[in-house]
Amino acid sequence: MAAMIRASFGKGSALLTNNAALLSSRLQPVVVTQLSHTSTRSQTGDIAYKEMEEFWEKNRRLNRPLSPHLRIYNPELTSMLSLCHRATGIAMAVTVPFVAATLLGLPGDFSSYIEYIKDLHLNPAILTAAKYVLAFPICYHYINGIRHLAWDWAIGFDLKTTYQSGYFVMALALLVTAGFVHLL
Amino acid sequence: MSTPTVMKLGPVRRSLVQLMQTRCAQTSAATAPEPARMKKFAVYRWDPEKPGDKPKMQTYEVDLNTCGPMVLDALIKIKNEMDPTLTFRRSCREGICGSCSMNIGGSNTLACLCKIDDNLGKATKIYPLPHMYVIKDLVPDMSNFYAQYRSIEPYLKKKDGSDKNIGDKQYLQTTGDRAKLDGLYECILCACCSTSCPSYWWNSDKYLGPAVLMQAYRWMVDSRDDYTSERLFQMEDRFSVYRCHTIMNCTKTCPKGLNPGLAIGEIKKMLAKYNSKEAKQLAQA
């Protein structure tokens, strides 16, 4: 961090302010100088950012409680599908490289591990369940990803379409997953 | 008066007497007592004046037969008749001022527009707006929200002409351009949408939130405003707009039926398309 500040010294004061403010923003969750392109901010903006600083300082000093959020808010289709998208994304981002790296390191090739699992003679129900668990993230994340791409073009944002497309995406994802598990 | 006596009267007097008799019969029937319909309300309470007080839920029972249909009616009835210390914001009682926004039954809405759920078996849970510092009971600290609104400069900015020309001429606008403001100007800044957004919960210091962003878009898309590029340039950082992950809780919860999610999507599209180098030069000029 100090090296960054030294390096940026030559680039002008704006960058220095940004880095110094970055430092301070790590210590307290205050927005202020970091983001607001200080050289372009108007008087109104200055007042606004000062008010924001005062808000955080006052509420911390008075030790006010935060109103409950996660435990009381209704799980809506909108937030649950978004959570599913994030969860499947993280699950895949973690397991795929991990499995790939592990397989690289371990002896034998991929088919020998498949043989090993076959030799365990597990209950077919467990195997099917495992296949569902492996197939669902990819199917759901891909299909919901198309919905997200439509949103990037500002298509399908009204509430009715959001709900219809949400139900459709979930149903299609489950269908495609079932297709992968039972037909392939 | 008995019927034979009534029939002997002239037509005008007869109709008057018959009217009075019908009215008396109606009022005597109406005063028959109905069984009380008791509804439970579990309300979030916290008193800053009590040292060491922890936030807790307090349950009140209200007879729905003697109460108006909306949750705000119930809250006012509780405050008037049962517990004067219950604290909440309210003003217009018709869904236009935005004061009584709170979390009712798990969703953010205006108490004056939220009908009481008739199901007497379930208690209605009332919380303040989520993830806000609580001043007392159902009253959150909205200063940060208002400061964020101020930061987007929500007023008309013109480039040509000096201050002495203001008010000389109307700023003309086509009906097509005026239609672009529909669905944006009706926002009453109740903060239901922003406080329903999990992204705003985790980043309320840096992320502006759906309400403020929709108003920023309202000024960007107003044909009379000349500072569109500069307004867009103000959003060019990781947090102001881009903490929106299209969760869409905002549009679901808006008590006025507006669509902040769409406005944010359109801002992102504009940010992708506008000329940022030119805007930066204009802004720093």
Short mmCIF file of C-alpha atoms in Angstrom, two decimals:
data_model
loop_
_atom_site.label_atom_id
_atom_site.label_comp_id
_atom_site.label_asym_id
_atom_site.label_seq_id
_atom_site.Cartn_x
_atom_site.Cartn_y
_atom_site.Cartn_z
CA MET A 1 0.00 0.00 0.00
CA ALA A 2 2.82 2.41 0.89
CA ALA A 3 4.67 1.44 -2.27
CA MET A 4 1.54 2.18 -4.29
CA ILE A 5 1.32 5.63 -2.78
CA ARG A 6 5.01 6.31 -3.48
CA ALA A 7 4.64 5.08 -7.04
CA SER A 8 1.60 7.19 -7.69
CA PHE A 9 3.14 10.35 -6.28
CA GLY A 10 4.49 11.26 -9.67
CA LYS A 11 1.07 10.76 -11.31
CA GLY A 12 -0.56 13.65 -9.56
CA SER A 13 -2.56 14.42 -6.52
CA ALA A 14 -5.85 12.87 -7.66
CA LEU A 15 -4.42 9.38 -7.60
CA LEU A 16 -2.78 10.01 -4.24
CA THR A 17 -6.08 11.12 -2.79
CA ASN A 18 -7.68 7.97 -4.16
CA ASN A 19 -5.10 5.67 -2.58
CA ALA A 20 -5.08 7.46 0.74
CA ALA A 21 -8.83 7.36 0.78
CA LEU A 22 -8.74 3.66 -0.13
CA LEU A 23 -6.63 3.10 2.98
CA SER A 24 -9.03 5.03 5.17
CA SER A 25 -12.00 3.28 3.63
CA ARG A 26 -10.57 -0.07 4.72
CA LEU A 27 -10.51 1.15 8.30
CA GLN A 28 -14.01 2.55 8.39
CA PRO A 29 -16.83 1.87 5.94
CA VAL A 30 -17.03 5.41 4.68
CA VAL A 31 -17.46 6.19 1.02
CA VAL A 32 -16.54 9.78 0.57
CA THR A 33 -13.42 10.81 -1.23
CA GLN A 34 -12.49 7.55 -2.95
CA LEU A 35 -15.21 7.36 -5.54
CA SER A 36 -16.41 10.81 -6.23
CA HIS A 37 -13.78 12.21 -8.65
CA THR A 38 -13.01 14.99 -6.22
CA SER A 39 -11.94 17.39 -8.92
CA THR A 40 -15.39 17.26 -10.57
CA ARG A 41 -17.63 17.21 -7.49
CA SER A 42 -20.00 20.13 -7.10
CA GLN A 43 -20.95 21.90 -3.93
CA THR A 44 -24.08 19.74 -3.63
CA GLY A 45 -21.95 16.64 -3.87
CA ASP A 46 -19.62 17.97 -1.17
CA ILE A 47 -22.53 18.54 1.19
CA ALA A 48 -23.89 15.07 0.40
CA TYR A 49 -20.64 13.29 1.16
CA LYS A 50 -20.21 15.27 4.35
CA GLU A 51 -23.70 14.18 5.44
CA MET A 52 -22.82 10.56 4.71
CA GLU A 53 -19.69 10.77 6.88
CA GLU A 54 -21.68 12.32 9.71
CA PHE A 55 -24.31 9.56 9.42
CA TRP A 56 -21.78 6.76 9.98
CA GLU A 57 -19.96 8.62 12.73
CA LYS A 58 -23.18 9.41 14.61
CA ASN A 59 -24.72 5.95 14.39
CA ARG A 60 -21.56 4.26 15.54
CA ARG A 61 -21.20 6.65 18.44
CA LEU A 62 -24.82 6.12 19.56
CA ASN A 63 -24.44 2.35 19.16
CA ARG A 64 -27.83 2.02 17.55
CA PRO A 65 -29.03 -1.49 16.65
CA LEU A 66 -29.36 -2.53 13.00
CA SER A 67 -32.87 -3.58 12.05
CA PRO A 68 -33.14 -7.32 11.22
CA HIS A 69 -32.73 -8.22 7.57
CA LEU A 70 -31.94 -11.77 6.46
CA ARG A 71 -33.92 -13.50 9.17
CA ILE A 72 -37.12 -11.53 8.65
CA TYR A 73 -37.28 -10.78 4.93
CA ASN A 74 -39.62 -12.90 2.81
CA PRO A 75 -37.82 -15.26 0.47
CA GLU A 76 -39.07 -14.04 -2.91
CA LEU A 77 -38.67 -15.82 -6.25
CA THR A 78 -36.45 -12.95 -7.37
CA SER A 79 -33.98 -13.19 -4.50
CA MET A 80 -34.02 -17.00 -4.28
CA LEU A 81 -33.25 -17.49 -7.98
CA SER A 82 -30.50 -14.89 -7.75
CA LEU A 83 -29.05 -16.69 -4.72
CA CYS A 84 -29.21 -20.00 -6.61
CA HIS A 85 -27.35 -18.41 -9.52
CA ARG A 86 -24.62 -17.18 -7.20
CA ALA A 87 -24.41 -20.46 -5.26
CA THR A 88 -24.17 -22.62 -8.40
CA GLY A 89 -21.61 -20.23 -9.82
CA ILE A 90 -19.40 -20.40 -6.76
CA ALA A 91 -19.85 -24.19 -6.47
CA MET A 92 -18.67 -24.70 -10.04
CA ALA A 93 -15.88 -22.13 -9.77
CA VAL A 94 -14.51 -24.00 -6.77
CA THR A 95 -15.05 -27.67 -7.65
CA VAL A 96 -14.07 -27.71 -11.32
CA PRO A 97 -10.51 -26.38 -10.84
CA PHE A 98 -10.14 -28.36 -7.63
CA VAL A 99 -11.13 -31.64 -9.24
CA ALA A 100 -9.02 -30.89 -12.30
CA ALA A 101 -5.96 -30.11 -10.19
CA THR A 102 -6.50 -33.18 -8.02
CA LEU A 103 -6.82 -35.44 -11.04
CA LEU A 104 -3.65 -33.94 -12.47
CA GLY A 105 -1.77 -34.79 -9.29
CA LEU A 106 -3.17 -38.23 -8.56
CA PRO A 107 -1.95 -41.34 -10.33
CA GLY A 108 -4.08 -43.11 -12.93
CA ASP A 109 -6.39 -41.52 -15.44
CA PHE A 110 -10.03 -40.44 -15.36
CA SER A 111 -11.48 -43.78 -16.50
CA SER A 112 -9.68 -45.68 -13.73
CA TYR A 113 -11.49 -43.50 -11.14
CA ILE A 114 -14.81 -44.16 -12.85
CA GLU A 115 -14.01 -47.91 -12.62
CA TYR A 116 -13.20 -47.45 -8.93
CA ILE A 117 -16.58 -45.81 -8.29
CA LYS A 118 -18.30 -48.62 -10.24
CA ASP A 119 -16.53 -51.23 -8.12
CA LEU A 120 -17.86 -49.64 -4.94
CA HIS A 121 -21.29 -51.01 -5.98
CA LEU A 122 -23.13 -48.12 -4.42
CA ASN A 123 -26.90 -47.98 -4.23
CA PRO A 124 -28.05 -46.73 -7.68
CA ALA A 125 -30.26 -44.15 -5.95
CA ILE A 126 -27.15 -42.54 -4.43
CA LEU A 127 -25.44 -42.48 -7.82
CA THR A 128 -28.49 -40.89 -9.46
CA ALA A 129 -28.70 -38.30 -6.69
CA ALA A 130 -25.00 -37.53 -7.14
CA LYS A 131 -25.55 -37.11 -10.88
CA TYR A 132 -28.40 -34.66 -10.21
CA VAL A 133 -26.18 -32.68 -7.84
CA LEU A 134 -23.43 -32.52 -10.44
CA ALA A 135 -25.65 -31.69 -13.42
CA PHE A 136 -28.00 -29.13 -11.87
CA PRO A 137 -25.50 -26.28 -11.30
CA ILE A 138 -24.36 -26.25 -14.90
CA CYS A 139 -27.87 -26.43 -16.35
CA TYR A 140 -29.37 -23.84 -14.01
CA HIS A 141 -26.47 -21.38 -14.20
CA TYR A 142 -26.35 -21.60 -18.00
CA ILE A 143 -30.08 -21.09 -18.54
CA ASN A 144 -30.36 -18.34 -15.91
CA GLY A 145 -27.25 -16.84 -17.51
CA ILE A 146 -29.23 -16.33 -20.70
CA ARG A 147 -31.89 -14.54 -18.62
CA HIS A 148 -29.13 -12.31 -17.21
CA LEU A 149 -27.85 -11.56 -20.71
CA ALA A 150 -31.36 -10.46 -21.71
CA TRP A 151 -31.39 -8.18 -18.66
CA ASP A 152 -28.09 -6.67 -19.77
CA TRP A 153 -29.94 -5.45 -22.84
CA ALA A 154 -32.76 -4.22 -20.56
CA ILE A 155 -35.14 -6.86 -21.95
CA GLY A 156 -37.73 -8.54 -19.73
CA PHE A 157 -37.42 -6.30 -16.68
CA ASP A 158 -41.09 -5.80 -15.86
CA LEU A 159 -42.26 -7.79 -12.87
CA LYS A 160 -44.61 -10.12 -14.71
CA THR A 161 -41.94 -11.10 -17.26
CA THR A 162 -39.36 -11.47 -14.49
CA TYR A 163 -41.58 -13.92 -12.63
CA GLN A 164 -42.62 -15.80 -15.78
CA SER A 165 -39.05 -16.13 -17.00
CA GLY A 166 -37.97 -17.12 -13.49
CA TYR A 167 -40.42 -20.02 -13.29
CA PHE A 168 -39.55 -21.00 -16.86
CA VAL A 169 -35.80 -21.01 -16.17
CA MET A 170 -36.17 -23.15 -13.05
CA ALA A 171 -38.50 -25.63 -14.77
CA LEU A 172 -36.28 -25.87 -17.85
CA ALA A 173 -33.15 -26.30 -15.72
CA LEU A 174 -34.73 -29.18 -13.80
CA LEU A 175 -35.94 -30.72 -17.08
CA VAL A 176 -32.54 -30.51 -18.75
CA THR A 177 -30.87 -31.88 -15.60
CA ALA A 178 -33.25 -34.84 -15.61
CA GLY A 179 -32.53 -35.25 -19.31
CA PHE A 180 -28.78 -35.34 -18.69
CA VAL A 181 -29.07 -37.78 -15.80
CA HIS A 182 -31.49 -40.26 -17.34
CA LEU A 183 -30.78 -40.01 -21.04
CA LEU A 184 -26.98 -39.66 -21.14
CA MET B 1 -98.02 4.85 14.31
CA SER B 2 -100.10 1.92 13.17
CA THR B 3 -100.61 1.20 9.48
CA PRO B 4 -104.34 2.23 9.34
CA THR B 5 -103.44 5.59 10.93
CA VAL B 6 -100.56 6.10 8.53
CA MET B 7 -102.70 5.36 5.45
CA LYS B 8 -105.14 8.10 6.51
CA LEU B 9 -102.46 10.80 6.20
CA GLY B 10 -101.93 12.91 3.11
CA PRO B 11 -99.27 11.64 0.64
CA VAL B 12 -96.43 13.91 1.74
CA ARG B 13 -96.85 13.28 5.46
CA ARG B 14 -97.33 9.56 4.86
CA SER B 15 -94.05 9.20 2.96
CA LEU B 16 -92.23 11.17 5.67
CA VAL B 17 -93.61 8.97 8.46
CA GLN B 18 -92.83 5.80 6.53
CA LEU B 19 -89.26 7.00 6.00
CA MET B 20 -88.79 7.69 9.71
CA GLN B 21 -90.18 4.29 10.66
CA THR B 22 -87.82 2.49 8.24
CA ARG B 23 -84.83 4.42 9.55
CA CYS B 24 -85.66 3.61 13.19
CA ALA B 25 -85.95 -0.08 12.36
CA GLN B 26 -82.56 0.01 10.59
CA THR B 27 -80.65 1.66 13.41
CA SER B 28 -82.09 -0.65 16.05
CA ALA B 29 -81.04 -3.67 14.00
CA ALA B 30 -77.50 -2.31 13.46
CA THR B 31 -76.67 -1.92 17.13
CA ALA B 32 -76.79 -5.67 17.69
CA PRO B 33 -73.20 -6.54 18.85
CA GLU B 34 -70.96 -8.58 16.44
CA PRO B 35 -68.42 -11.06 17.85
CA ALA B 36 -64.99 -9.40 18.21
CA ARG B 37 -62.36 -10.42 15.56
CA MET B 38 -59.08 -10.26 17.45
CA LYS B 39 -55.93 -10.02 15.34
CA LYS B 40 -52.41 -10.25 16.77
CA PHE B 41 -49.71 -7.79 15.73
CA ALA B 42 -46.10 -8.59 16.69
CA VAL B 43 -44.19 -5.31 16.53
CA TYR B 44 -40.43 -4.63 16.81
CA ARG B 45 -39.69 -2.46 19.84
CA TRP B 46 -36.52 -0.74 21.00
CA ASP B 47 -36.23 2.24 23.31
CA PRO B 48 -32.96 4.23 23.22
CA GLU B 49 -33.88 5.97 26.46
CA LYS B 50 -33.93 2.73 28.44
CA PRO B 51 -30.33 1.89 29.37
CA GLY B 52 -29.33 -1.61 28.30
CA ASP B 53 -32.57 -2.20 26.41
CA LYS B 54 -32.40 -4.89 23.71
CA PRO B 55 -34.66 -4.93 20.63
CA LYS B 56 -37.61 -7.28 21.14
CA MET B 57 -41.03 -8.11 19.74
CA GLN B 58 -44.19 -6.99 21.51
CA THR B 59 -47.59 -8.47 20.64
CA TYR B 60 -50.80 -6.44 20.59
CA GLU B 61 -54.36 -7.69 20.03
CA VAL B 62 -56.67 -5.51 17.95
CA ASP B 63 -60.39 -5.98 17.29
CA LEU B 64 -60.65 -5.72 13.50
CA ASN B 65 -64.34 -4.79 13.74
CA THR B 66 -63.46 -1.45 15.30
CA CYS B 67 -60.36 -0.84 13.20
CA GLY B 68 -59.77 0.50 9.69
CA PRO B 69 -58.65 -1.94 6.97
CA MET B 70 -54.97 -0.93 6.71
CA VAL B 71 -52.01 -1.80 8.93
CA LEU B 72 -51.49 1.89 9.64
CA ASP B 73 -55.03 2.05 11.07
CA ALA B 74 -54.11 -0.79 13.42
CA LEU B 75 -50.86 0.90 14.49
CA ILE B 76 -52.66 4.18 15.19
CA LYS B 77 -55.36 2.32 17.12
CA ILE B 78 -52.67 0.59 19.21
CA LYS B 79 -50.96 3.89 19.89
CA ASN B 80 -54.23 5.64 20.79
CA GLU B 81 -55.82 2.96 22.94
CA MET B 82 -53.20 0.49 24.14
CA ASP B 83 -49.61 1.75 24.12
CA PRO B 84 -48.85 5.45 23.54
CA THR B 85 -45.10 4.74 23.51
CA LEU B 86 -45.29 2.87 20.15
CA THR B 87 -43.31 5.06 17.75
CA PHE B 88 -43.61 5.14 13.95
CA ARG B 89 -43.59 7.65 11.10
CA ARG B 90 -46.81 8.54 9.28
CA SER B 91 -48.39 11.48 7.50
CA CYS B 92 -50.71 11.35 4.49
CA ARG B 93 -52.36 7.95 5.15
CA GLU B 94 -52.91 7.57 1.41
CA GLY B 95 -49.66 6.20 0.00
CA ILE B 96 -48.20 9.40 -1.40
CA CYS B 97 -45.83 10.77 1.24
CA GLY B 98 -43.68 7.67 1.84
CA SER B 99 -43.39 8.18 5.63
CA CYS B 100 -44.89 4.90 6.85
CA SER B 101 -42.60 2.53 4.94
CA MET B 102 -41.80 -0.54 7.02
CA ASN B 103 -41.41 -4.31 6.77
CA ILE B 104 -44.84 -5.92 7.14
CA GLY B 105 -45.21 -9.71 6.91
CA GLY B 106 -41.68 -10.02 5.52
CA SER B 107 -42.01 -7.48 2.68
CA ASN B 108 -41.28 -3.77 2.58
CA THR B 109 -44.35 -1.70 1.92
CA LEU B 110 -46.32 1.36 3.05
CA ALA B 111 -48.41 0.66 6.15
CA CYS B 112 -51.20 2.90 4.90
CA LEU B 113 -51.57 0.84 1.71
CA CYS B 114 -51.11 -2.62 3.24
CA LYS B 115 -54.41 -4.36 4.00
CA ILE B 116 -54.52 -6.26 7.28
CA ASP B 117 -54.47 -10.00 6.61
CA ASP B 118 -57.86 -11.31 7.76
CA ASN B 119 -56.43 -14.63 8.90
CA LEU B 120 -56.93 -14.40 12.68
CA GLY B 121 -54.79 -17.48 13.32
CA LYS B 122 -51.54 -15.80 12.27
CA ALA B 123 -49.90 -12.77 13.87
CA THR B 124 -48.81 -9.99 11.51
CA LYS B 125 -45.11 -9.26 12.03
CA ILE B 126 -44.05 -5.63 11.73
CA TYR B 127 -40.37 -4.67 11.55
CA PRO B 128 -38.61 -1.44 10.58
CA LEU B 129 -36.98 -1.23 7.13
CA PRO B 130 -34.26 -3.92 7.02
CA HIS B 131 -30.57 -3.23 7.71
CA MET B 132 -31.06 0.36 8.83
CA TYR B 133 -29.92 1.94 12.07
CA VAL B 134 -32.96 2.16 14.36
CA ILE B 135 -33.71 5.47 16.07
CA LYS B 136 -36.64 4.05 18.05
CA ASP B 137 -39.20 1.23 17.53
CA LEU B 138 -40.15 1.37 13.82
CA VAL B 139 -38.25 4.58 12.97
CA PRO B 140 -35.00 4.09 10.95
CA ASP B 141 -32.28 6.68 10.36
CA MET B 142 -32.82 7.78 6.75
CA SER B 143 -30.05 10.42 6.61
CA ASN B 144 -27.71 8.26 4.53
CA PHE B 145 -30.50 7.56 2.03
CA TYR B 146 -31.26 11.28 1.69
CA ALA B 147 -27.56 12.16 1.41
CA GLN B 148 -27.17 9.63 -1.40
CA TYR B 149 -30.17 11.23 -3.13
CA ARG B 150 -28.56 14.65 -2.75
CA SER B 151 -25.30 13.34 -4.19
CA ILE B 152 -26.85 12.61 -7.61
CA GLU B 153 -27.91 16.31 -7.91
CA PRO B 154 -31.62 15.68 -8.56
CA TYR B 155 -32.40 19.00 -10.28
CA LEU B 156 -32.42 20.40 -13.78
CA LYS B 157 -29.01 21.52 -14.98
CA LYS B 158 -28.68 23.63 -18.13
CA LYS B 159 -25.51 24.55 -19.96
CA ASP B 160 -26.51 27.58 -22.00
CA GLY B 161 -27.46 30.96 -20.60
CA SER B 162 -26.58 32.61 -17.34
CA ASP B 163 -28.62 32.75 -14.17
CA LYS B 164 -30.47 35.90 -15.18
CA ASN B 165 -32.21 34.07 -18.04
CA ILE B 166 -33.86 31.52 -15.76
CA GLY B 167 -37.65 31.73 -15.92
CA ASP B 168 -37.77 33.82 -19.12
CA LYS B 169 -38.84 30.95 -21.34
CA GLN B 170 -40.42 27.57 -20.87
CA TYR B 171 -38.18 24.59 -21.54
CA LEU B 172 -40.12 22.83 -24.30
CA GLN B 173 -40.40 19.06 -24.39
CA THR B 174 -42.14 16.77 -26.87
CA THR B 175 -44.84 14.39 -25.62
CA GLY B 176 -42.54 11.51 -26.55
CA ASP B 177 -39.77 12.86 -24.35
CA ARG B 178 -42.24 13.52 -21.54
CA ALA B 179 -43.45 9.94 -21.79
CA LYS B 180 -39.91 8.78 -20.99
CA LEU B 181 -40.36 10.19 -17.49
CA ASP B 182 -43.48 8.11 -16.80
CA GLY B 183 -42.74 5.41 -14.26
CA LEU B 184 -39.78 7.43 -12.93
CA TYR B 185 -41.16 10.69 -11.59
CA GLU B 186 -43.84 8.99 -9.44
CA CYS B 187 -41.23 7.74 -6.95
CA ILE B 188 -42.07 8.96 -3.43
CA LEU B 189 -38.64 8.07 -1.99
CA CYS B 190 -40.09 5.76 0.62
CA ALA B 191 -36.90 3.62 0.51
CA CYS B 192 -38.82 0.32 0.39
CA CYS B 193 -36.85 -0.79 -2.68
CA SER B 194 -33.37 0.16 -1.49
CA THR B 195 -33.87 -1.53 1.86
CA SER B 196 -35.15 -4.68 0.17
CA CYS B 197 -31.93 -5.05 -1.82
CA PRO B 198 -29.40 -7.45 -0.22
CA SER B 199 -26.66 -5.67 -2.16
CA TYR B 200 -27.68 -2.40 -0.49
CA TRP B 201 -27.71 -4.16 2.90
CA TRP B 202 -24.07 -5.16 2.53
CA ASN B 203 -22.86 -1.96 0.80
CA SER B 204 -25.15 0.91 1.85
CA ASP B 205 -22.14 3.20 2.25
CA LYS B 206 -20.94 2.97 -1.36
CA TYR B 207 -23.77 1.48 -3.43
CA LEU B 208 -26.45 4.08 -4.19
CA GLY B 209 -29.42 1.69 -4.13
CA PRO B 210 -32.38 1.32 -6.51
CA ALA B 211 -34.36 4.38 -5.36
CA VAL B 212 -31.51 6.85 -5.84
CA LEU B 213 -30.37 5.19 -9.07
CA MET B 214 -33.87 5.38 -10.54
CA GLN B 215 -33.90 9.12 -9.77
CA ALA B 216 -30.44 9.48 -11.31
CA TYR B 217 -31.85 7.82 -14.43
CA ARG B 218 -34.87 10.13 -14.29
CA TRP B 219 -32.54 13.11 -14.68
CA MET B 220 -30.31 11.40 -17.25
CA VAL B 221 -33.27 10.70 -19.51
CA ASP B 222 -34.97 14.11 -19.09
CA SER B 223 -34.57 15.86 -22.46
CA ARG B 224 -34.46 19.26 -20.78
CA ASP B 225 -31.33 18.37 -18.77
CA ASP B 226 -27.97 19.05 -20.46
CA TYR B 227 -25.65 17.15 -18.14
CA THR B 228 -26.43 13.53 -19.11
CA SER B 229 -22.83 12.59 -19.87
CA GLU B 230 -21.55 14.10 -16.65
CA ARG B 231 -24.25 12.32 -14.64
CA LEU B 232 -23.21 9.04 -16.24
CA PHE B 233 -19.54 9.76 -15.62
CA GLN B 234 -20.30 10.20 -11.92
CA MET B 235 -21.31 6.52 -11.84
CA GLU B 236 -18.03 5.27 -13.31
CA ASP B 237 -16.70 3.25 -10.37
CA ARG B 238 -17.09 -0.24 -8.97
CA PHE B 239 -19.73 0.55 -6.39
CA SER B 240 -22.23 3.30 -7.26
CA VAL B 241 -24.14 1.30 -9.91
CA TYR B 242 -22.32 -1.98 -10.39
CA ARG B 243 -23.13 -3.52 -7.03
CA CYS B 244 -26.54 -4.19 -8.61
CA HIS B 245 -26.65 -7.89 -9.48
CA THR B 246 -30.21 -7.79 -10.83
CA ILE B 247 -31.65 -9.50 -7.79
CA MET B 248 -34.95 -7.67 -8.58
CA ASN B 249 -36.26 -7.55 -5.01
CA CYS B 250 -36.72 -3.82 -5.60
CA THR B 251 -39.33 -4.11 -8.35
CA LYS B 252 -41.12 -6.86 -6.43
CA THR B 253 -41.53 -4.73 -3.30
CA CYS B 254 -42.28 -1.25 -4.71
CA PRO B 255 -45.62 -0.17 -3.16
CA LYS B 256 -46.22 2.26 -6.06
CA GLY B 257 -45.70 -0.40 -8.75
CA LEU B 258 -42.57 1.23 -10.21
CA ASN B 259 -39.60 -0.59 -11.72
CA PRO B 260 -36.20 0.50 -10.33
CA GLY B 261 -34.55 -2.66 -11.69
CA LEU B 262 -35.38 -1.57 -15.23
CA ALA B 263 -34.00 1.92 -14.61
CA ILE B 264 -30.72 0.47 -13.36
CA GLY B 265 -30.55 -1.84 -16.39
CA GLU B 266 -30.98 1.16 -18.65
CA ILE B 267 -28.25 3.07 -16.77
CA LYS B 268 -25.88 0.14 -17.32
CA LYS B 269 -26.74 0.15 -21.01
CA MET B 270 -26.11 3.90 -21.23
CA LEU B 271 -22.81 3.51 -19.40
CA ALA B 272 -21.73 0.94 -21.97
CA LYS B 273 -22.67 3.15 -24.90
CA TYR B 274 -21.85 6.75 -23.99
CA ASN B 275 -18.57 8.47 -24.76
CA SER B 276 -16.77 8.41 -21.44
CA LYS B 277 -13.60 10.22 -22.55
CA GLU B 278 -15.65 13.15 -23.75
CA ALA B 279 -17.66 13.17 -20.53
CA LYS B 280 -14.49 13.12 -18.44
CA GLN B 281 -13.15 16.16 -20.31
CA LEU B 282 -16.47 17.96 -19.93
CA ALA B 283 -16.67 17.13 -16.25
CA GLN B 284 -13.16 18.27 -15.47
CA ALA B 285 -13.46 21.46 -17.53
#
